[in-house]
């Protein structure tokens, strides 16, 4: 994944995140509270500044727009931003409010208290005009826009309305991390990324199950006239519902969170929307981008403080998720497991191949086909007909080997990376679900005879017709067994 050519316009509530580390060794004699002996202090951009920080850490470029006071925290924030190559400081100075500063006091590797410095004064007309002017000056340089609304004033309705209108007029998608319960404020956004609680509050609907997430997301999409809702669900991972996309319209696509020790969730939402925006702007589908964002979030919750993830850490986490998934799953994946696996591979920039068949009695012809298929892609998925499907195609005496046995043997082939089954007479529905980059069949098929070839090619994939080894087939092998000629060479 290379995000170096992508510039993200980041708009929202910018703040200074300050972390003060100390030790607690005694209780105060003045009151029943611990005494914190202060040590080192660390400062970094927070809010939408942390979104920009994540974009830079992942290799992208960012333009940052928000309100900053003419004060010491504001000066410290601009110094931090000025030290980051690839970041354009387009912040708006204001005399109407102080720079938002959140100070977290930490002892024994955990927060013990947080102190916030901010104004609750509504955004002023002069501030709104200045924010809009900054947007107009920079929107054309961006490939995607992120609105990070912390409900601190910068994402006032006129500002949000203006940036979405300007971006849509230029076919630039806008991704929103919301805080308002009224999603209609974000009308026209390409994707909104609430957590489960925010989605429930915005819609008044339960969000515990996948079905409830889907229903709530549908309601939110209508309310906001949005293209997609991606709900973050803590230990349950993420759920995506799109109006149109790689999955059936309106259905929920999920990705689980990998079990890990969580140190701090500060800024995890910033990491999610930063990674999601970069991945989507790079050409990934939202489902693929969700898998990358899920991995990035997994990295940052394992760190203390407002953290970022770099591209190497995200790739390592994707690989760890990949291996954990394969290790914990049976040899035969379900359709949903296969879809998740394929999405992760694609998110890593890997070309996914697909071939299918009964593969009842494995012979050299099969192995040659699988070798040729794997040579044409980075990961190969093999779809096996179920026992009932084989019987319909081959007759009541087939298959010789059960589906589980065939899957076990297939997973032992070094060319094969995943095995899934289909019960229909053809794998068309499975091909539509997985949407492989390379569809592989034997060269005994004509291109117009290959089921799903039109689907794959319409999505930008290709058809590979692999040369078959002469004289090799399961039917011929069974005939030799019945004739008692096994072990003799056919001439």
mmCIF file of C-alpha atoms in Angstrom, residues 15-157:
data_model
loop_
_atom_site.group_PDB
_atom_site.id
_atom_site.type_symbol
_atom_site.label_atom_id
_atom_site.label_comp_id
_atom_site.label_asym_id
_atom_site.label_seq_id
_atom_site.Cartn_x
_atom_site.Cartn_y
_atom_site.Cartn_z
ATOM 1 C CA UNK A 15 -6.668 20.548 19.940
ATOM 2 C CA UNK A 16 -3.465 20.038 21.861
ATOM 3 C CA UNK A 17 -3.206 16.688 23.603
ATOM 4 C CA UNK A 18 -0.911 16.907 26.615
ATOM 5 C CA UNK A 19 0.208 13.850 28.586
ATOM 6 C CA UNK A 20 1.729 14.387 32.004
ATOM 7 C CA UNK A 21 3.401 11.315 33.484
ATOM 8 C CA UNK A 22 3.978 10.910 37.187
ATOM 9 C CA UNK A 23 3.978 8.563 40.153
ATOM 10 C CA UNK A 24 1.400 8.040 42.889
ATOM 11 C CA UNK A 25 3.033 6.980 46.135
ATOM 12 C CA UNK A 26 0.796 8.301 48.918
ATOM 13 C CA UNK A 27 -2.579 9.741 49.854
ATOM 14 C CA UNK A 28 -2.839 13.472 50.498
ATOM 15 C CA UNK A 29 -3.205 14.508 54.159
ATOM 16 C CA UNK A 30 -5.525 17.304 53.013
ATOM 17 C CA UNK A 31 -8.162 15.077 51.378
ATOM 18 C CA UNK A 32 -8.656 11.368 50.557
ATOM 19 C CA UNK A 33 -7.041 11.678 47.135
ATOM 20 C CA UNK A 34 -3.747 10.356 45.775
ATOM 21 C CA UNK A 35 -0.803 12.685 45.363
ATOM 22 C CA UNK A 36 0.661 12.646 41.850
ATOM 23 C CA UNK A 37 4.347 13.511 41.709
ATOM 24 C CA UNK A 38 4.776 14.998 38.229
ATOM 25 C CA UNK A 39 7.453 13.876 35.822
ATOM 26 C CA UNK A 40 7.813 14.290 32.076
ATOM 27 C CA UNK A 41 5.268 15.935 29.765
ATOM 28 C CA UNK A 42 4.522 14.984 26.173
ATOM 29 C CA UNK A 43 2.446 17.039 23.703
ATOM 30 C CA UNK A 44 0.921 16.176 20.326
ATOM 31 C CA UNK A 45 -1.855 17.357 17.996
ATOM 32 C CA UNK A 46 -5.280 16.051 19.001
ATOM 33 C CA UNK A 47 -8.767 15.977 17.515
ATOM 34 C CA UNK A 48 -8.576 16.535 13.785
ATOM 35 C CA UNK A 49 -4.868 17.180 14.331
ATOM 36 C CA UNK A 50 -4.526 13.537 15.310
ATOM 37 C CA UNK A 51 -6.375 12.540 12.128
ATOM 38 C CA UNK A 52 -3.763 14.477 10.165
ATOM 39 C CA UNK A 53 -0.991 12.901 12.245
ATOM 40 C CA UNK A 54 -2.268 9.432 11.371
ATOM 41 C CA UNK A 55 -2.435 10.310 7.690
ATOM 42 C CA UNK A 56 1.207 11.403 7.768
ATOM 43 C CA UNK A 57 2.275 8.285 9.684
ATOM 44 C CA UNK A 58 0.623 6.135 7.021
ATOM 45 C CA UNK A 59 2.535 7.909 4.266
ATOM 46 C CA UNK A 60 -0.122 10.343 3.027
ATOM 47 C CA UNK A 61 -0.247 14.141 2.996
ATOM 48 C CA UNK A 62 -2.662 16.338 4.949
ATOM 49 C CA UNK A 63 -4.060 19.856 4.902
ATOM 50 C CA UNK A 64 -5.326 20.854 8.348
ATOM 51 C CA UNK A 65 -8.131 23.383 8.910
ATOM 52 C CA UNK A 66 -9.523 24.278 12.328
ATOM 53 C CA UNK A 67 -9.658 27.021 14.955
ATOM 54 C CA UNK A 68 -6.691 27.804 17.187
ATOM 55 C CA UNK A 69 -6.376 30.488 19.862
ATOM 56 C CA UNK A 70 -3.623 33.066 20.090
ATOM 57 C CA UNK A 71 -2.126 31.524 23.208
ATOM 58 C CA UNK A 72 0.682 29.282 24.446
ATOM 59 C CA UNK A 73 -1.105 25.982 23.656
ATOM 60 C CA UNK A 74 -1.830 27.327 20.168
ATOM 61 C CA UNK A 75 1.816 28.218 19.658
ATOM 62 C CA UNK A 76 2.880 24.788 20.914
ATOM 63 C CA UNK A 77 0.419 23.132 18.550
ATOM 64 C CA UNK A 78 1.674 25.067 15.514
ATOM 65 C CA UNK A 79 5.265 24.243 16.421
ATOM 66 C CA UNK A 80 4.374 20.547 16.455
ATOM 67 C CA UNK A 81 2.592 20.822 13.110
ATOM 68 C CA UNK A 82 5.455 22.725 11.541
ATOM 69 C CA UNK A 83 7.810 19.865 12.350
ATOM 70 C CA UNK A 84 5.774 17.362 10.302
ATOM 71 C CA UNK A 85 6.766 17.095 6.611
ATOM 72 C CA UNK A 86 3.775 16.604 4.360
ATOM 73 C CA UNK A 87 1.391 18.677 6.496
ATOM 74 C CA UNK A 88 -0.020 22.011 5.375
ATOM 75 C CA UNK A 89 -1.015 24.234 8.307
ATOM 76 C CA UNK A 90 -4.194 26.046 7.233
ATOM 77 C CA UNK A 91 -5.442 26.689 10.777
ATOM 78 C CA UNK A 92 -7.531 29.778 11.463
ATOM 79 C CA UNK A 93 -6.364 32.052 14.309
ATOM 80 C CA UNK A 94 -9.129 33.323 16.564
ATOM 81 C CA UNK A 95 -9.393 35.750 19.464
ATOM 82 C CA UNK A 96 -12.841 34.434 20.394
ATOM 83 C CA UNK A 97 -11.716 31.250 22.141
ATOM 84 C CA UNK A 98 -8.629 29.566 23.580
ATOM 85 C CA UNK A 99 -6.928 26.639 21.931
ATOM 86 C CA UNK A 100 -8.585 23.434 23.103
ATOM 87 C CA UNK A 101 -6.131 21.626 25.368
ATOM 88 C CA UNK A 102 -6.737 18.238 26.984
ATOM 89 C CA UNK A 103 -4.265 17.287 29.689
ATOM 90 C CA UNK A 104 -4.180 13.656 30.749
ATOM 91 C CA UNK A 105 -2.399 12.759 33.970
ATOM 92 C CA UNK A 106 -0.960 9.257 33.844
ATOM 93 C CA UNK A 107 0.450 7.030 36.535
ATOM 94 C CA UNK A 108 1.171 3.292 36.508
ATOM 95 C CA UNK A 109 0.424 3.232 32.758
ATOM 96 C CA UNK A 110 -3.148 4.452 33.094
ATOM 97 C CA UNK A 111 -5.004 7.745 33.082
ATOM 98 C CA UNK A 112 -5.956 8.922 36.527
ATOM 99 C CA UNK A 113 -7.636 12.210 35.550
ATOM 100 C CA UNK A 114 -8.118 14.458 32.525
ATOM 101 C CA UNK A 115 -8.330 18.265 32.602
ATOM 102 C CA UNK A 116 -9.896 20.108 29.644
ATOM 103 C CA UNK A 117 -9.340 23.742 28.686
ATOM 104 C CA UNK A 118 -11.915 24.972 26.169
ATOM 105 C CA UNK A 119 -14.662 27.495 25.513
ATOM 106 C CA UNK A 120 -18.314 26.604 25.001
ATOM 107 C CA UNK A 121 -18.942 29.826 23.122
ATOM 108 C CA UNK A 122 -20.811 29.125 19.869
ATOM 109 C CA UNK A 123 -18.774 29.638 16.729
ATOM 110 C CA UNK A 124 -18.745 33.297 15.711
ATOM 111 C CA UNK A 125 -19.644 34.631 12.258
ATOM 112 C CA UNK A 126 -16.087 35.834 11.675
ATOM 113 C CA UNK A 127 -14.752 32.373 12.538
ATOM 114 C CA UNK A 128 -17.218 30.741 10.147
ATOM 115 C CA UNK A 129 -16.217 33.072 7.325
ATOM 116 C CA UNK A 130 -12.524 32.395 7.949
ATOM 117 C CA UNK A 131 -13.026 28.609 7.984
ATOM 118 C CA UNK A 132 -14.985 28.736 4.722
ATOM 119 C CA UNK A 133 -12.283 30.867 3.122
ATOM 120 C CA UNK A 134 -9.635 28.345 4.168
ATOM 121 C CA UNK A 135 -11.708 25.514 2.708
ATOM 122 C CA UNK A 136 -12.107 27.335 -0.601
ATOM 123 C CA UNK A 137 -8.376 27.959 -0.733
ATOM 124 C CA UNK A 138 -7.400 24.308 -0.278
ATOM 125 C CA UNK A 139 -10.192 21.965 -1.386
ATOM 126 C CA UNK A 140 -8.897 21.630 -4.945
ATOM 127 C CA UNK A 141 -5.614 20.164 -3.671
ATOM 128 C CA UNK A 142 -7.324 17.253 -1.947
ATOM 129 C CA UNK A 143 -8.375 13.841 -3.202
ATOM 130 C CA UNK A 144 -10.657 13.234 -0.216
ATOM 131 C CA UNK A 145 -12.053 15.278 2.696
ATOM 132 C CA UNK A 146 -12.347 14.236 6.344
ATOM 133 C CA UNK A 147 -14.688 16.103 8.693
ATOM 134 C CA UNK A 148 -13.744 15.382 12.308
ATOM 135 C CA UNK A 149 -16.562 16.736 14.452
ATOM 136 C CA UNK A 150 -15.800 16.806 18.179
ATOM 137 C CA UNK A 151 -18.746 19.173 18.797
ATOM 138 C CA UNK A 152 -16.375 21.984 19.818
ATOM 139 C CA UNK A 153 -17.505 24.527 17.210
ATOM 140 C CA UNK A 154 -15.362 24.190 14.095
ATOM 141 C CA UNK A 155 -17.879 21.885 12.391
ATOM 142 C CA UNK A 156 -20.680 24.435 12.557
ATOM 143 C CA UNK A 157 -23.582 23.757 10.205
#
